[in-house]
GROMACS .gro file of C-alpha atoms in nm:
model
  242
    1MET     CA    1   4.425  12.387  11.269
    2CYS     CA    2   4.547  12.375  10.912
    3SER     CA    3   4.907  12.422  11.022
    4LEU     CA    4   4.875  12.137  11.272
    5LEU     CA    5   4.724  11.914  11.003
    6GLY     CA    6   5.012  11.999  10.769
    7ILE     CA    7   5.267  11.909  11.037
    8LEU     CA    8   5.097  11.574  11.099
    9ILE     CA    9   5.093  11.497  10.725
   10ALA     CA   10   5.463  11.588  10.696
   11ILE     CA   11   5.550  11.358  10.989
   12PHE     CA   12   5.349  11.075  10.834
   13LEU     CA   13   5.517  11.117  10.496
   14GLU     CA   14   5.861  11.125  10.655
   15LYS     CA   15   5.799  10.798  10.842
   16THR     CA   16   5.656  10.620  10.538
   17THR     CA   17   5.915  10.741  10.286
   18ARG     CA   18   6.201  10.499  10.225
   19LYS     CA   19   6.527  10.650  10.344
   20THR     CA   20   6.805  10.674  10.085
   21GLY     CA   21   7.140  10.846  10.058
   22LYS     CA   22   6.968  11.138   9.881
   23ASN     CA   23   6.696  11.222  10.135
   24SER     CA   24   6.878  11.136  10.460
   25SER     CA   25   7.219  11.117  10.621
   26ILE     CA   26   7.238  10.740  10.567
   27ALA     CA   27   7.538  10.641  10.359
   28PRO     CA   28   7.450  10.501  10.013
   29SER     CA   29   7.640  10.180  10.095
   30GLN     CA   30   7.396  10.115  10.384
   31THR     CA   31   7.075  10.157  10.185
   32ASP     CA   32   6.887   9.902   9.976
   33LYS     CA   33   6.928   9.888   9.598
   34ASP     CA   34   6.666  10.058   9.384
   35ASN     CA   35   6.598  10.113   9.017
   36THR     CA   36   6.822  10.419   9.008
   37GLY     CA   37   7.122  10.199   9.084
   38LYS     CA   38   7.074   9.961   8.794
   39ARG     CA   39   7.375   9.905   8.573
   40SER     CA   40   7.432   9.741   8.240
   41LYS     CA   41   7.449   9.364   8.220
   42LYS     CA   42   7.823   9.383   8.154
   43ALA     CA   43   7.891   9.580   8.473
   44SER     CA   44   8.043   9.376   8.755
   45GLY     CA   45   7.908   9.595   9.035
   46LYS     CA   46   7.991   9.909   9.225
   47GLY     CA   47   8.331  10.066   9.171
   48VAL     CA   48   8.607   9.985   8.927
   49ALA     CA   49   8.585   9.656   8.740
   50PRO     CA   50   8.825   9.394   8.883
   51ASN     CA   51   9.148   9.319   8.702
   52TRP     CA   52   9.168   8.947   8.625
   53MET     CA   53   9.504   8.962   8.449
   54THR     CA   54   9.760   8.708   8.568
   55GLY     CA   55  10.134   8.745   8.590
   56GLU     CA   56  10.354   8.641   8.301
   57ASN     CA   57  10.554   8.421   8.538
   58LEU     CA   58  10.248   8.214   8.633
   59ARG     CA   59  10.327   7.845   8.610
   60LYS     CA   60  10.027   7.613   8.595
   61VAL     CA   61  10.083   7.238   8.612
   62THR     CA   62   9.796   7.014   8.505
   63VAL     CA   63   9.802   6.648   8.608
   64GLY     CA   64   9.538   6.413   8.474
   65GLU     CA   65   9.437   6.064   8.568
   66THR     CA   66   9.147   5.830   8.489
   67SER     CA   67   8.953   5.627   8.743
   68THR     CA   68   8.887   5.308   8.547
   69VAL     CA   69   8.626   5.043   8.612
   70GLN     CA   70   8.755   4.685   8.600
   71VAL     CA   71   8.482   4.486   8.775
   72CYS     CA   72   8.103   4.519   8.790
   73ASP     CA   73   7.987   4.631   9.134
   74SER     CA   74   7.676   4.410   9.108
   75CYS     CA   75   7.782   4.073   8.966
   76GLY     CA   76   8.160   4.100   8.958
   77ALA     CA   77   8.190   4.057   8.579
   78ASP     CA   78   8.513   4.167   8.407
   79LEU     CA   79   8.467   4.513   8.249
   80SER     CA   80   8.827   4.580   8.142
   81ASP     CA   81   8.744   4.540   7.770
   82VAL     CA   82   8.410   4.728   7.781
   83GLU     CA   83   8.403   5.080   7.634
   84PRO     CA   84   8.290   5.352   7.880
   85SER     CA   85   7.931   5.464   7.830
   86ALA     CA   86   7.981   5.798   8.007
   87ARG     CA   87   8.250   6.008   8.170
   88GLU     CA   88   8.229   6.253   8.461
   89GLU     CA   89   8.510   6.497   8.530
   90ARG     CA   90   8.600   6.661   8.862
   91ILE     CA   91   8.878   6.912   8.923
   92HIS     CA   92   9.092   6.961   9.232
   93LEU     CA   93   9.284   7.291   9.257
   94ASP     CA   94   9.566   7.365   9.497
   95ILE     CA   95   9.846   7.619   9.530
   96MET     CA   96  10.211   7.537   9.580
   97PHE     CA   97  10.452   7.828   9.606
   98GLU     CA   98  10.781   7.769   9.431
   99VAL     CA   99  11.098   7.974   9.470
  100VAL     CA  100  11.325   7.952   9.166
  101GLU     CA  101  11.682   8.004   9.282
  102LYS     CA  102  11.951   8.062   9.021
  103LYS     CA  103  12.315   8.045   9.123
  104VAL     CA  104  12.591   8.174   8.897
  105VAL     CA  105  12.954   8.101   8.983
  106ALA     CA  106  13.213   8.325   8.819
  107GLU     CA  107  13.552   8.159   8.783
  108THR     CA  108  13.884   8.340   8.799
  109ARG     CA  109  14.179   8.204   8.604
  110ASP     CA  110  14.539   8.315   8.570
  111CYS     CA  111  14.694   8.325   8.225
  112PRO     CA  112  15.017   8.119   8.223
  113LYS     CA  113  15.154   8.331   7.940
  114CYS     CA  114  15.105   8.692   8.057
  115ARG     CA  115  15.000   8.627   8.417
  116THR     CA  116  14.677   8.824   8.367
  117ARG     CA  117  14.398   8.729   8.605
  118THR     CA  118  14.059   8.706   8.424
  119LYS     CA  119  13.727   8.672   8.600
  120GLY     CA  120  13.403   8.541   8.451
  121ARG     CA  121  13.119   8.787   8.396
  122PHE     CA  122  12.790   8.777   8.582
  123PRO     CA  123  12.456   8.845   8.408
  124GLU     CA  124  12.349   9.208   8.397
  125ASN     CA  125  12.053   9.139   8.626
  126MET     CA  126  12.288   9.011   8.900
  127PRO     CA  127  12.490   9.318   9.003
  128GLY     CA  128  12.532   9.209   9.367
  129PRO     CA  129  12.566   8.902   9.590
  130LEU     CA  130  12.187   8.869   9.625
  131GLN     CA  131  11.899   9.013   9.425
  132TYR     CA  132  11.532   8.940   9.375
  133GLY     CA  133  11.375   8.878   9.034
  134VAL     CA  134  11.092   9.068   8.872
  135GLY     CA  135  10.841   8.815   9.006
  136PHE     CA  136  10.940   8.892   9.366
  137GLN     CA  137  10.939   9.265   9.297
  138ALA     CA  138  10.598   9.261   9.128
  139PHE     CA  139  10.449   9.054   9.412
  140VAL     CA  140  10.578   9.294   9.679
  141ILE     CA  141  10.453   9.598   9.486
  142ASN     CA  142  10.111   9.435   9.449
  143LEU     CA  143  10.093   9.367   9.823
  144LEU     CA  144  10.189   9.724   9.916
  145ILE     CA  145  10.003   9.920   9.647
  146ALA     CA  146   9.710   9.712   9.522
  147GLN     CA  147   9.634   9.518   9.841
  148MET     CA  148   9.743   9.807  10.070
  149LEU     CA  149   9.928   9.589  10.321
  150SER     CA  150  10.166   9.744  10.568
  151LEU     CA  151  10.539   9.693  10.523
  152ARG     CA  152  10.553   9.459  10.819
  153ARG     CA  153  10.267   9.242  10.697
  154ALA     CA  154  10.401   9.231  10.342
  155VAL     CA  155  10.742   9.114  10.464
  156GLU     CA  156  10.581   8.854  10.690
  157LEU     CA  157  10.364   8.721  10.407
  158VAL     CA  158  10.658   8.689  10.168
  159ARG     CA  159  10.853   8.502  10.432
  160ALA     CA  160  10.557   8.274  10.514
  161ILE     CA  161  10.499   8.159  10.155
  162SER     CA  162  10.859   8.156  10.028
  163GLY     CA  163  11.090   8.130  10.328
  164VAL     CA  164  11.273   8.443  10.205
  165ARG     CA  165  11.330   8.722  10.454
  166MET     CA  166  11.322   9.059  10.279
  167SER     CA  167  11.400   9.386  10.450
  168GLN     CA  168  11.148   9.669  10.462
  169ALA     CA  169  11.408   9.900  10.305
  170THR     CA  170  11.426   9.670  10.001
  171CYS     CA  171  11.048   9.683   9.964
  172LEU     CA  172  11.049  10.061   9.990
  173GLY     CA  173  11.317  10.070   9.722
  174TYR     CA  174  11.080   9.893   9.483
  175ILE     CA  175  10.810  10.154   9.553
  176GLN     CA  176  11.061  10.435   9.492
  177ARG     CA  177  11.167  10.283   9.160
  178LEU     CA  178  10.803  10.244   9.061
  179HIS     CA  179  10.741  10.609   9.146
  180GLU     CA  180  11.034  10.719   8.932
  181ALA     CA  181  10.919  10.500   8.642
  182LEU     CA  182  10.565  10.643   8.656
  183GLU     CA  183  10.671  11.005   8.701
  184PRO     CA  184  10.643  11.088   8.326
  185TRP     CA  185  10.296  10.933   8.322
  186GLU     CA  186  10.196  11.135   8.628
  187THR     CA  187  10.309  11.457   8.461
  188ALA     CA  188  10.120  11.374   8.144
  189ALA     CA  189   9.810  11.276   8.343
  190ALA     CA  190   9.810  11.606   8.533
  191ALA     CA  191   9.847  11.800   8.208
  192HIS     CA  192   9.557  11.605   8.057
  193LEU     CA  193   9.327  11.669   8.354
  194LEU     CA  194   9.400  12.042   8.343
  195THR     CA  195   9.259  12.057   7.991
  196ARG     CA  196   8.927  11.893   8.081
  197PRO     CA  197   8.618  12.116   8.109
  198ALA     CA  198   8.495  11.938   8.422
  199LEU     CA  199   8.655  11.718   8.686
  200HIS     CA  200   8.546  11.519   8.986
  201ALA     CA  201   8.752  11.606   9.294
  202ASP     CA  202   8.751  11.443   9.634
  203GLU     CA  203   8.977  11.400   9.935
  204THR     CA  204   9.002  11.189  10.246
  205GLY     CA  205   9.218  11.208  10.555
  206PHE     CA  206   9.456  10.938  10.672
  207ARG     CA  207   9.750  10.898  10.909
  208VAL     CA  208  10.117  10.857  10.817
  209ASP     CA  209  10.368  10.817  11.101
  210SER     CA  210  10.102  10.941  11.344
  211LYS     CA  211  10.056  11.262  11.142
  212ASN     CA  212   9.753  11.385  10.951
  213GLN     CA  213   9.773  11.358  10.573
  214TRP     CA  214   9.532  11.420  10.288
  215LEU     CA  215   9.468  11.191   9.992
  216HIS     CA  216   9.340  11.393   9.696
  217VAL     CA  217   9.158  11.247   9.396
  218LEU     CA  218   9.107  11.407   9.056
  219THR     CA  219   8.936  11.215   8.779
  220ASP     CA  220   8.751  11.250   8.451
  221ASP     CA  221   8.599  10.986   8.225
  222SER     CA  222   8.935  10.843   8.118
  223LEU     CA  223   9.184  10.842   8.409
  224THR     CA  224   9.220  10.903   8.781
  225LEU     CA  225   9.505  11.079   8.958
  226ILE     CA  226   9.557  11.018   9.332
  227TYR     CA  227   9.820  11.197   9.534
  228GLY     CA  228   9.899  11.263   9.899
  229TYR     CA  229   9.959  11.594  10.070
  230PRO     CA  230  10.065  11.677  10.429
  231GLY     CA  231   9.784  11.761  10.664
  232VAL     CA  232   9.711  12.119  10.768
  233LYS     CA  233   9.696  12.212  11.135
  234ARG     CA  234   9.505  12.524  11.236
  235PHE     CA  235   9.582  12.700  11.561
  236SER     CA  236   9.339  12.897  11.776
  237ASN     CA  237   9.490  13.228  11.659
  238GLY     CA  238   9.423  13.144  11.294
  239ASP     CA  239   9.779  13.046  11.197
  240VAL     CA  240   9.821  12.745  10.968
  241SER     CA  241  10.097  12.485  10.998
  242VAL     CA  242  10.166  12.222  10.729
   0.00000   0.00000   0.00000
């Protein structure tokens, strides 16, 4: 009888206890907030704080105008010489994408004295017939890395807002150059994490070219290192294939 009573009490407590990510299989993101999830007033919410930095090539144009009052709406008296008693301001924001195209023409001239042909020099940042500036490159990298768009969607978006058709190979070249530029930082970050007494490690699976891959995460209280690794396939006989 006592055992049956204990079972009934346990069932009652289970049904009346609020389910959380700690006492059930429900994901924490699907449970209600409680006091244990309170953060400081400066915190913006769950996860990493958003980055509100703007690009150095941001061009903001402000146009102002004043809606004056010339005639009284009630009696029609002239108000052109009357000082305003109050002012109310409203703001209208819009976005206009602007492509800045710079053309440089290099002349070639023949010396009448020695017959030497001399050609004008192009700027160092124009090594070929067509190149994209740092603004284009930074925007593409942001779409692919920060916003995690696919190559196809990134190219389509750039074309939609600028009319410029970029190749996927060009976009991949920017990612490769970014990887090479950050390689010293990655080496230093790995060396730093190896010296820490404790680390948080996690991993998640994803697909690349229809193949399984792993995304590994290592972090401490100062930096986070994320890197991919080919998926591991296990056969029925126990063999492992990477």
